[in-house]
Coordinates of C-alpha atoms in Angstrom, one line a residue:
M1 CA 37.3 103.0 151.8
S2 CA 33.6 102.2 151.4
A3 CA 32.6 99.2 149.1
G4 CA 29.4 100.6 148.2
R5 CA 25.9 100.3 149.7
A6 CA 24.3 97.8 151.9
F7 CA 21.6 95.2 150.1
L8 CA 18.3 96.5 149.7
P9 CA 15.4 94.3 147.9
E10 CA 14.6 95.4 144.5
A11 CA 11.4 96.1 145.3
L12 CA 11.9 98.0 148.4
A13 CA 14.6 100.2 146.2
N14 CA 11.9 100.8 143.9
G15 CA 9.2 102.1 146.3
A16 CA 7.8 99.1 147.5
R17 CA 6.5 99.2 151.5
A18 CA 6.5 95.8 153.1
W19 CA 6.0 94.8 156.9
G20 CA 6.1 92.2 159.4
F21 CA 5.8 91.1 162.9
S22 CA 8.5 91.1 165.4
L23 CA 8.5 89.0 168.5
N24 CA 10.2 87.7 171.2
L25 CA 11.2 83.7 170.4
Y26 CA 11.4 82.7 174.2
S27 CA 7.8 83.9 175.0
L28 CA 5.9 81.9 172.6
R29 CA 3.3 79.4 173.9
S30 CA 2.3 76.4 172.4
E31 CA 0.6 73.1 172.8
R32 CA 3.8 71.0 172.2
N33 CA 7.1 72.9 173.4
W34 CA 8.9 72.4 176.6
G35 CA 8.3 75.8 178.5
I36 CA 9.8 78.0 176.0
G37 CA 9.3 79.1 172.5
D38 CA 11.4 77.3 170.2
L39 CA 12.7 77.0 166.9
S40 CA 9.6 74.9 165.7
D41 CA 7.4 77.7 167.4
L42 CA 8.9 80.2 165.1
R43 CA 8.4 78.0 162.2
G44 CA 4.5 77.9 163.0
F45 CA 4.2 81.6 163.3
V46 CA 6.1 81.8 159.9
R47 CA 3.5 80.0 158.6
I48 CA 0.9 82.3 160.1
A49 CA 2.5 85.3 159.1
A50 CA 2.8 84.4 155.6
S51 CA -0.9 83.6 155.3
L52 CA -1.4 87.2 156.8
G53 CA 0.4 88.9 153.8
A54 CA 3.8 89.9 156.0
S55 CA 7.1 89.6 154.3
Y56 CA 9.5 89.5 157.5
V57 CA 9.4 88.1 160.8
G58 CA 11.7 89.7 163.6
I59 CA 13.0 87.6 166.3
N60 CA 15.4 88.7 169.3
P61 CA 19.0 87.6 169.2
L62 CA 19.1 83.9 169.2
H63 CA 22.9 84.1 170.6
A64 CA 24.1 81.3 172.9
L65 CA 23.9 82.3 176.6
A66 CA 25.5 80.6 179.5
L67 CA 23.7 77.2 179.3
L68 CA 24.7 76.1 182.8
E69 CA 23.9 79.4 184.5
P70 CA 20.1 79.6 182.9
R71 CA 18.7 82.3 185.0
A72 CA 21.3 84.7 183.0
A73 CA 18.5 85.2 180.5
S74 CA 19.3 88.2 178.9
P75 CA 19.3 87.6 174.9
Y76 CA 21.5 90.8 174.7
S77 CA 24.5 89.6 177.2
P78 CA 25.4 86.4 175.3
T79 CA 28.5 84.2 175.9
S80 CA 28.9 84.2 171.9
R81 CA 27.4 85.9 169.2
F82 CA 28.7 83.6 166.6
F83 CA 26.4 80.2 167.9
L84 CA 22.9 79.7 169.1
N85 CA 21.2 79.2 172.4
P86 CA 20.3 75.6 172.5
L87 CA 17.3 76.2 174.6
Y88 CA 15.6 77.1 171.5
I89 CA 15.9 73.3 169.9
D90 CA 12.6 71.5 169.6
I91 CA 13.7 68.4 171.1
E92 CA 11.2 66.2 169.7
A93 CA 11.7 67.4 166.1
V94 CA 15.5 66.4 166.1
P95 CA 15.6 63.2 164.1
E96 CA 17.5 61.1 166.7
F97 CA 14.4 62.0 169.0
A98 CA 12.6 58.9 168.0
R99 CA 14.9 56.5 168.6
V100 CA 15.4 57.6 171.9
A101 CA 11.8 58.0 172.9
G102 CA 11.3 54.4 171.8
R103 CA 13.4 53.5 174.5
R104 CA 11.9 55.0 177.8
S105 CA 9.6 53.0 180.0
S106 CA 6.2 54.1 180.6
R107 CA 6.7 55.5 183.7
E108 CA 9.6 57.6 182.7
R109 CA 7.4 58.6 179.5
T110 CA 4.7 59.6 182.3
E111 CA 7.2 61.6 184.4
R112 CA 8.6 63.8 181.5
R113 CA 5.1 64.5 180.1
D114 CA 4.1 65.5 183.6
A115 CA 7.2 68.0 183.8
L116 CA 6.9 69.5 180.4
A117 CA 3.1 70.0 181.0
A118 CA 3.9 72.2 184.1
L119 CA 6.5 74.1 182.6
R120 CA 4.2 74.6 179.5
V121 CA 1.2 76.1 181.6
A122 CA 3.5 78.5 184.2
P123 CA 2.9 81.9 183.2
F124 CA 7.0 82.7 183.3
I125 CA 9.6 80.6 181.7
D126 CA 11.5 78.5 184.3
Y127 CA 14.9 78.8 182.7
P128 CA 16.8 76.5 185.4
R129 CA 14.1 73.6 184.9
V130 CA 13.3 73.8 181.2
S131 CA 17.6 74.1 180.9
L132 CA 17.7 70.6 182.9
Q133 CA 15.0 69.1 180.8
K134 CA 16.6 69.9 177.5
Q135 CA 20.3 69.3 178.6
T136 CA 19.4 65.8 179.7
A137 CA 17.2 65.2 176.4
L138 CA 20.2 66.5 174.5
R139 CA 22.5 64.2 175.7
E140 CA 20.1 61.3 175.1
L141 CA 19.9 62.4 171.5
Y142 CA 23.8 62.9 171.3
R143 CA 24.2 59.4 172.5
A144 CA 21.8 58.0 169.9
F145 CA 23.7 60.4 167.4
R146 CA 27.0 58.8 167.8
K147 CA 25.3 55.6 166.3
C148 CA 23.5 57.2 163.5
D149 CA 23.9 56.4 159.9
A150 CA 26.5 57.7 157.2
P151 CA 24.6 60.4 155.9
R152 CA 23.5 62.1 159.1
R153 CA 27.1 61.6 160.3
A154 CA 28.0 63.3 157.0
D155 CA 25.9 66.4 157.5
F156 CA 27.4 66.8 160.7
E157 CA 30.8 66.8 159.6
A158 CA 30.1 69.1 156.8
F159 CA 28.9 71.8 159.4
V160 CA 31.9 71.4 161.8
E161 CA 34.1 71.8 158.7
R162 CA 32.3 74.8 157.5
E163 CA 32.3 76.5 161.3
G164 CA 36.2 75.5 161.6
P165 CA 38.2 76.6 164.3
R166 CA 35.7 79.0 165.9
L167 CA 33.4 75.9 166.5
E168 CA 36.1 74.2 167.8
R169 CA 37.1 77.0 170.3
F170 CA 33.2 77.5 171.2
A171 CA 32.8 73.7 172.2
Q172 CA 35.9 73.7 174.4
F173 CA 34.9 76.6 176.0
E174 CA 31.3 74.8 177.0
A175 CA 32.8 71.8 177.9
L176 CA 35.5 73.5 180.1
D177 CA 32.6 75.4 182.0
E178 CA 30.6 72.2 182.6
F179 CA 34.0 70.5 183.5
L180 CA 35.2 73.0 185.7
T181 CA 32.4 74.6 187.2
G182 CA 29.7 71.8 187.8
T183 CA 27.0 73.0 189.7
A184 CA 28.5 76.2 191.1
T185 CA 26.8 79.3 190.8
R186 CA 29.2 81.5 189.0
H187 CA 30.1 80.3 185.6
G188 CA 32.4 81.5 182.7
W189 CA 36.6 81.6 182.5
F190 CA 36.8 84.1 185.3
A191 CA 35.8 80.9 187.8
W192 CA 38.0 78.8 186.3
P193 CA 41.7 77.8 187.5
D194 CA 43.9 80.3 186.1
E195 CA 45.9 77.3 184.2
Y196 CA 42.8 77.3 181.9
H197 CA 42.4 80.6 181.2
D198 CA 44.7 80.5 178.2
P199 CA 42.8 78.7 175.6
N200 CA 46.3 77.8 173.7
G201 CA 47.9 76.5 176.7
F202 CA 49.2 73.1 178.1
A203 CA 46.0 72.6 180.3
V204 CA 43.5 73.4 177.8
A205 CA 45.5 71.3 175.2
R206 CA 45.5 68.1 177.9
F207 CA 41.6 68.5 178.2
V208 CA 41.2 68.5 174.7
Q209 CA 42.9 65.3 174.3
T210 CA 41.4 63.6 177.2
E211 CA 37.6 65.0 176.9
G212 CA 37.2 64.8 173.0
E213 CA 33.5 63.0 173.2
R214 CA 32.6 66.0 176.2
I215 CA 33.8 68.5 173.5
D216 CA 32.0 66.5 170.4
F217 CA 28.6 67.0 172.6
Y218 CA 28.6 70.6 172.4
R219 CA 29.6 70.6 168.5
Y220 CA 26.5 68.6 168.1
V221 CA 24.2 70.7 170.0
Q222 CA 25.3 73.6 167.7
F223 CA 24.7 71.4 164.4
V224 CA 21.1 70.6 165.7
A225 CA 20.1 74.3 166.6
D226 CA 21.6 75.7 163.3
E227 CA 19.6 72.9 161.4
Q228 CA 16.6 73.8 163.0
L229 CA 16.9 77.5 162.4
S230 CA 17.8 76.6 158.8
G231 CA 14.7 74.9 158.4
A232 CA 12.8 77.8 159.7
A233 CA 14.3 80.2 157.3
S234 CA 13.9 78.1 154.2
E235 CA 10.3 77.2 154.9
G236 CA 9.7 81.1 155.2
E237 CA 11.6 81.8 152.1
T238 CA 9.5 79.2 150.0
L239 CA 6.3 80.9 151.6
G240 CA 7.7 84.6 150.7
V241 CA 8.6 85.6 154.4
R242 CA 12.2 86.3 155.8
L243 CA 13.8 86.4 159.0
Y244 CA 14.7 89.5 160.7
C245 CA 17.2 88.6 162.8
D246 CA 19.3 90.7 165.7
L247 CA 22.6 91.2 166.3
A248 CA 23.5 92.2 170.3
V249 CA 26.1 95.0 170.5
G250 CA 28.2 92.8 172.7
V251 CA 29.1 89.9 174.6
D252 CA 29.6 88.8 178.4
A253 CA 33.1 89.2 179.8
G254 CA 33.2 85.7 181.1
G255 CA 31.8 84.1 177.7
A256 CA 33.1 82.1 175.0
D257 CA 33.8 84.8 172.7
V258 CA 36.1 86.8 175.0
W259 CA 38.1 83.6 176.4
S260 CA 38.7 82.7 172.7
E261 CA 40.0 86.0 171.5
R262 CA 40.9 88.0 174.8
G263 CA 43.1 90.3 172.9
A264 CA 40.2 91.6 171.0
Y265 CA 38.3 92.6 174.1
V266 CA 39.6 95.7 176.8
L267 CA 38.5 94.0 180.3
D268 CA 39.0 96.6 182.6
E269 CA 36.1 98.7 180.9
T270 CA 32.3 98.5 180.1
I271 CA 30.1 100.1 177.8
G272 CA 26.9 102.0 178.3
A273 CA 25.3 105.0 177.5
P274 CA 25.7 108.5 179.4
P275 CA 23.1 110.3 181.2
D276 CA 19.9 111.4 179.2
A277 CA 16.3 112.1 179.7
L278 CA 15.5 108.3 179.5
G279 CA 18.3 107.3 181.9
P280 CA 19.3 110.5 184.2
E281 CA 22.3 108.4 185.8
G282 CA 23.4 107.0 182.7
Q283 CA 23.6 103.1 181.6
N284 CA 26.0 100.6 182.3
W285 CA 25.5 97.4 180.1
G286 CA 28.4 95.3 181.5
L287 CA 29.6 94.5 178.6
P288 CA 33.5 94.7 177.7
P289 CA 34.2 96.6 174.7
P290 CA 36.2 95.5 171.8
D291 CA 39.6 96.9 171.2
P292 CA 39.4 99.5 168.4
Q293 CA 42.8 98.4 167.0
A294 CA 41.6 94.4 166.9
F295 CA 38.6 95.5 164.9
A296 CA 40.9 97.6 162.5
E297 CA 43.2 94.8 161.9
H298 CA 43.0 92.7 158.6
E299 CA 40.4 95.3 157.6
G300 CA 37.5 94.3 159.9
E301 CA 37.7 90.5 159.1
R302 CA 36.7 89.4 162.5
F303 CA 33.5 91.6 162.3
A304 CA 32.8 90.5 158.7
E305 CA 32.7 87.1 160.2
L306 CA 30.5 87.9 162.9
L307 CA 28.2 89.4 160.3
R308 CA 28.2 86.2 158.1
A309 CA 27.2 84.2 161.2
N310 CA 24.4 86.3 161.9
M311 CA 23.2 86.6 158.1
R312 CA 23.5 83.1 157.1
H313 CA 19.8 82.4 157.7
A314 CA 18.6 86.1 157.9
G315 CA 16.9 88.4 155.1
A316 CA 17.1 91.3 157.5
L317 CA 19.8 92.0 160.2
R318 CA 19.3 94.5 163.0
L319 CA 22.5 95.9 164.5
D320 CA 21.9 96.7 167.8
H321 CA 23.2 100.0 168.9
V322 CA 24.6 100.5 165.4
M323 CA 26.5 103.8 166.9
S324 CA 29.0 101.5 167.9
L325 CA 30.4 101.4 164.1
R326 CA 31.6 105.1 164.9
R327 CA 31.8 105.2 168.9
L328 CA 31.3 103.6 172.2
F329 CA 30.6 104.7 175.6
R330 CA 33.3 103.1 178.1
I331 CA 33.1 103.3 181.6
A332 CA 36.3 102.1 183.6
A333 CA 36.0 99.9 186.4
G334 CA 34.8 101.2 189.4
Q335 CA 33.2 104.4 188.0
S336 CA 29.6 105.4 187.5
A337 CA 28.2 105.5 183.8
S338 CA 28.0 109.1 184.5
E339 CA 32.1 109.3 184.7
G340 CA 32.2 107.4 181.2
H341 CA 34.0 108.5 177.9
Y342 CA 33.6 108.0 174.3
V343 CA 36.3 106.1 172.2
E344 CA 36.3 106.4 168.3
Y345 CA 36.2 103.3 166.2
P346 CA 36.9 102.7 162.7
Q347 CA 33.8 103.5 161.2
E348 CA 34.8 103.2 157.5
T349 CA 36.4 99.8 158.2
L350 CA 33.2 98.6 159.8
L351 CA 30.9 99.9 157.7
A352 CA 32.5 98.7 154.6
A353 CA 32.3 95.3 156.2
V354 CA 28.4 95.5 156.7
E355 CA 28.2 96.7 152.9
R356 CA 30.2 93.8 151.7
E357 CA 28.5 91.1 153.6
S358 CA 25.0 92.6 153.3
E359 CA 25.6 92.2 149.7
R360 CA 27.1 88.8 149.9
A361 CA 24.2 87.3 151.9
R362 CA 21.5 89.4 150.2
C363 CA 20.5 90.7 153.7
L364 CA 19.2 94.3 154.6
V365 CA 20.5 95.6 157.3
V366 CA 18.7 97.9 160.3
G367 CA 20.7 100.2 162.3
E368 CA 19.0 100.6 165.7
D369 CA 20.1 104.5 166.3
L370 CA 18.4 105.4 169.2
G371 CA 19.7 107.4 172.0
N372 CA 23.0 110.0 171.8
V373 CA 23.4 109.8 167.9
P374 CA 26.5 111.6 167.0
D375 CA 26.3 114.6 164.5
G376 CA 26.1 113.3 160.6
F377 CA 26.1 109.7 161.7
R378 CA 22.1 109.2 160.6
E379 CA 23.5 110.8 157.4
R380 CA 26.2 108.4 156.7
M381 CA 24.1 105.2 157.6
E382 CA 21.3 106.5 154.8
A383 CA 24.4 106.8 152.3
A384 CA 25.3 103.1 153.0
Q385 CA 21.6 102.1 152.5
V386 CA 21.6 101.0 156.2
L387 CA 17.8 101.3 157.5
S388 CA 17.2 103.8 160.6
Y389 CA 15.0 102.5 163.3
R390 CA 12.3 104.5 164.1
L391 CA 9.8 104.3 167.3
L392 CA 6.5 106.0 167.4
P393 CA 6.9 107.2 171.0
F394 CA 10.4 109.1 170.3
E395 CA 9.1 110.7 166.8
R396 CA 7.8 114.1 168.0
E397 CA 8.0 117.5 167.3
F398 CA 9.6 120.4 169.7
D399 CA 6.2 120.8 171.3
G400 CA 5.6 117.0 172.0
R401 CA 3.2 116.6 169.1
F402 CA 3.5 113.3 167.2
K403 CA 5.2 113.8 163.9
P404 CA 2.8 113.0 160.9
P405 CA 3.3 109.7 158.7
A406 CA 5.0 111.7 155.8
S407 CA 8.0 113.1 158.0
Y408 CA 9.3 109.5 158.5
P409 CA 12.5 108.6 156.5
R410 CA 11.9 106.4 153.3
L411 CA 15.0 104.5 154.4
A412 CA 13.6 103.2 158.0
V413 CA 12.1 100.3 159.9
A414 CA 8.9 102.0 161.6
S415 CA 7.3 100.5 164.7
A416 CA 5.7 101.3 168.1
G417 CA 8.1 100.0 170.4
T418 CA 11.2 97.5 171.2
H419 CA 11.8 94.9 174.1
D420 CA 13.0 97.7 176.4
L421 CA 9.5 99.7 176.0
P422 CA 6.1 99.2 177.1
T423 CA 3.5 97.6 175.0
L424 CA 1.0 100.2 173.6
A425 CA -1.8 99.5 175.9
G426 CA 0.6 99.2 178.6
W427 CA 2.3 102.5 177.5
S428 CA -1.3 104.2 177.6
L429 CA -1.8 102.9 181.1
G430 CA 1.4 103.9 182.2
R431 CA 2.3 100.2 183.3
D432 CA 6.1 100.6 182.7
I433 CA 5.9 103.7 185.2
E434 CA 4.3 101.9 187.7
A435 CA 6.9 98.9 187.4
R436 CA 9.7 101.6 187.6
R437 CA 8.1 103.1 190.9
A438 CA 7.9 99.4 192.2
A439 CA 11.5 98.6 191.5
D440 CA 12.4 101.8 193.4
L441 CA 13.7 103.6 190.2
L442 CA 11.3 106.4 190.6
P443 CA 10.4 108.3 193.6
E444 CA 6.6 108.3 194.3
A445 CA 6.2 112.1 193.4
T446 CA 8.0 111.6 190.3
A447 CA 5.7 108.7 189.5
L448 CA 2.8 110.7 190.1
D449 CA 4.3 113.4 187.5
A450 CA 5.3 111.1 184.8
Q451 CA 1.6 109.4 185.1
A452 CA 0.2 112.7 184.7
G453 CA 2.7 113.3 181.6
R454 CA 1.4 110.4 180.0
R455 CA -1.8 110.9 180.1
R456 CA -1.2 114.2 178.2
D457 CA 0.8 112.0 175.9
V458 CA -1.9 109.5 175.3
A459 CA -4.0 112.6 174.5
L460 CA -1.4 113.8 172.1
L461 CA -1.0 110.3 170.4
L462 CA -5.0 110.3 170.0
E463 CA -5.0 113.5 168.5
A464 CA -2.6 112.8 165.9
L465 CA -4.4 109.7 165.2
A466 CA -7.8 111.1 164.5
E467 CA -6.2 114.1 162.6
H468 CA -4.8 111.3 159.9
G469 CA -7.6 109.2 159.9
A470 CA -6.6 106.4 161.7
L471 CA -9.1 106.7 164.4
S472 CA -12.4 107.9 164.9
P473 CA -13.4 110.9 167.3
D474 CA -15.8 108.4 169.0
E475 CA -13.1 105.8 169.3
A476 CA -10.7 108.7 170.4
R477 CA -12.9 109.4 173.1
A478 CA -13.5 105.8 174.3
V479 CA -9.8 105.0 174.2
F480 CA -9.5 107.9 176.5
A481 CA -12.3 107.2 178.8
A482 CA -10.8 103.9 179.1
V483 CA -7.1 105.4 180.1
Q484 CA -8.8 107.4 182.6
R485 CA -10.6 104.3 184.3
G486 CA -7.3 102.4 184.2
E487 CA -8.5 99.2 183.5
P488 CA -6.3 96.7 181.4
D489 CA -9.3 95.5 179.2
A490 CA -8.0 94.4 175.9
R491 CA -11.5 95.1 174.2
A492 CA -11.2 98.7 174.9
F493 CA -7.5 99.4 174.1
A494 CA -7.6 97.2 170.7
P495 CA -9.0 100.2 168.7
L496 CA -5.8 102.0 169.4
T497 CA -3.6 99.6 168.7
I498 CA -5.1 98.7 165.3
A499 CA -5.3 102.6 164.8
T500 CA -1.3 103.2 165.6
Y501 CA -0.5 100.5 163.1
R502 CA -2.9 102.0 160.5
Y503 CA -0.8 105.3 161.2
L504 CA 2.4 103.9 160.8
A505 CA 1.3 102.1 157.8
Q506 CA 1.1 105.4 156.1
T507 CA 4.8 106.2 156.6
P508 CA 6.9 105.9 153.6
A509 CA 9.4 103.9 155.6
C510 CA 10.1 100.8 153.4
L511 CA 9.4 98.5 156.4
V512 CA 6.7 98.7 159.2
F513 CA 7.1 95.8 162.2
V514 CA 4.0 95.0 164.4
Q515 CA 4.9 94.0 167.8
L516 CA 3.2 90.7 168.4
D517 CA 2.8 92.0 172.0
D518 CA 1.0 94.8 170.7
A519 CA -1.0 92.7 168.1
V520 CA -2.2 90.6 171.0
V521 CA -2.9 93.7 173.3
S522 CA -0.5 92.8 176.2
F523 CA -0.2 95.2 179.1
D524 CA 3.2 93.9 180.3
Q525 CA 6.8 94.4 178.7
V526 CA 9.3 91.9 178.7
N527 CA 12.2 94.0 179.8
L528 CA 12.3 96.7 182.1
P529 CA 15.5 98.6 181.6
G530 CA 17.8 99.1 184.7
T531 CA 16.4 96.1 186.8
V532 CA 17.5 93.0 187.2
L533 CA 15.8 90.6 189.8
E534 CA 13.5 93.5 190.5
Y535 CA 11.4 92.6 187.4
P536 CA 10.6 89.0 185.6
N537 CA 12.8 90.4 182.6
W538 CA 12.9 88.0 179.5
R539 CA 10.8 85.6 181.3
R540 CA 7.4 86.6 180.7
K541 CA 5.3 84.2 178.2
M542 CA 2.7 85.4 175.7
A543 CA -1.0 84.7 176.9
F544 CA -1.8 83.1 173.8
E545 CA -0.7 79.6 172.2
V546 CA 1.1 80.0 168.6
E547 CA -1.8 77.7 167.2
A548 CA -4.5 80.4 168.2
L549 CA -2.6 83.3 167.3
A550 CA -3.8 83.3 163.3
A551 CA -7.7 83.6 164.7
H552 CA -6.9 86.5 167.1
P553 CA -9.2 89.4 166.0
T554 CA -6.9 92.4 166.8
L555 CA -3.5 90.6 165.1
G556 CA -6.1 90.0 162.3
A557 CA -7.4 93.5 161.9
I558 CA -3.8 95.2 162.1
A559 CA -2.9 92.6 159.3
A560 CA -5.5 93.5 157.3
E561 CA -4.8 97.2 157.8
L562 CA -0.9 96.9 156.8
R563 CA -2.0 94.7 153.8
A564 CA -4.5 97.2 152.5
E565 CA -2.0 100.2 152.7
R566 CA 1.2 98.6 151.9
T567 CA -0.2 96.7 149.1
Q568 CA -1.8 99.5 147.7
A569 CA 1.8 101.5 147.9
H570 CA 3.3 98.6 146.1
T571 CA 0.9 98.3 143.0
N572 CA 0.6 101.9 142.4

């Protein structure tokens, strides 16, 4: 039976409407990072968000990825959902760094400085080189840590004790993957000799006895990552800004979580989505489904542990594909997504865990309920006080017109997009359609029809914005003229971006999130669903450094609109 309802902050429960920014941490540039956005960049942006009046900063999943296969960059295909991606560590903020840096020769310092400068200015994240630099540095830091003073060591031991056997298994997996695969192109337990497939087997026990230091290194890496995420969350909370974290729907079959608990997964099937208007062929996400029986055992305690791990530093948690609480679309090996089938999951057991852990952590929950939503599911989530996820492009009337702000539900997050969708400016120009055509996902004739349909959609959006006072008729005409010219001019599309968030600010939704890529009027989306190598997914960096974002005029204008509209609602 359900334990009650998920946590909702008192102000939101009493009618206040808050707002925040959402961003992809890896994409942040800064004057000091090592070619990928890191947890110090997050900390810096939290300060900016606080200065602009935001209450939340949303981030992509920070789950651990295959460190030894850094080109596997999707944050939604992790090796483990319990632990963190070490690439987000700010190496220079680790306490051991000062001791290590002082030992380097002038030549070594120059070589590293030049290598990092090249990684920093590159338009895309070079994951192999970033990973090499960070892994090398982390090993240096670990050697220094082994000689550290007692208080530092005590903090580490406390972390290890808190994380318990799950951290031990994860560290064993990481060490084994390094030891058994080395520089091979394929990583994960599928690529290991059979004798290591059983985490409780003799070969693994022998490895643990002989490779303790190698395993301890991976404990240390997680300790440092957790320490830095905790610091960002704590500073944000002091400033009135909470982190809005993201829990991916599944894990990689060859990763640590599956190896550690093989019986909890069905390895001859994968999960995805059935054919629909957005994906006529269906979708196969390549992730193994959890076994419903394993979820049901012990009243969903394993799922509760997963929630606790992801709520620890969060004020809000997004559940990717929240319909998985009720059912998952499963595809047997060798079949296409169009041949898949639904399997039911113990919804009430899982939902009770969500409610219980949400209250325990004082962490509100957002359910990403896009796609094929079963009848009655949204109503059940609303009763549990799990916020719905409402994106502007999909909030339409039957005739295609955009729904007015007043029609959005109260218990919801409203935004203009997500990582799988184009930015507002890119959507207006049909950049996603062109990208799909270039990747051979759309025939030329279909792409031409889609572009014509997109121009009609832009006209409908401009009409809705003007009707509700978010955009003047003159501004609407100017934006549409820019659409017809097809030029990616940020100044021309800034009024559309500001007006769209002004429109969303009017909704009763208790949370509105501003996509940071929208706020700086970017034209390129971070991920193009259905592609792997055809598009630079999860690699594109922002055009602006974190240090410059506070002064960005469009970002500032959007923040001013949300402050005025949402503060007014709070005080009235």
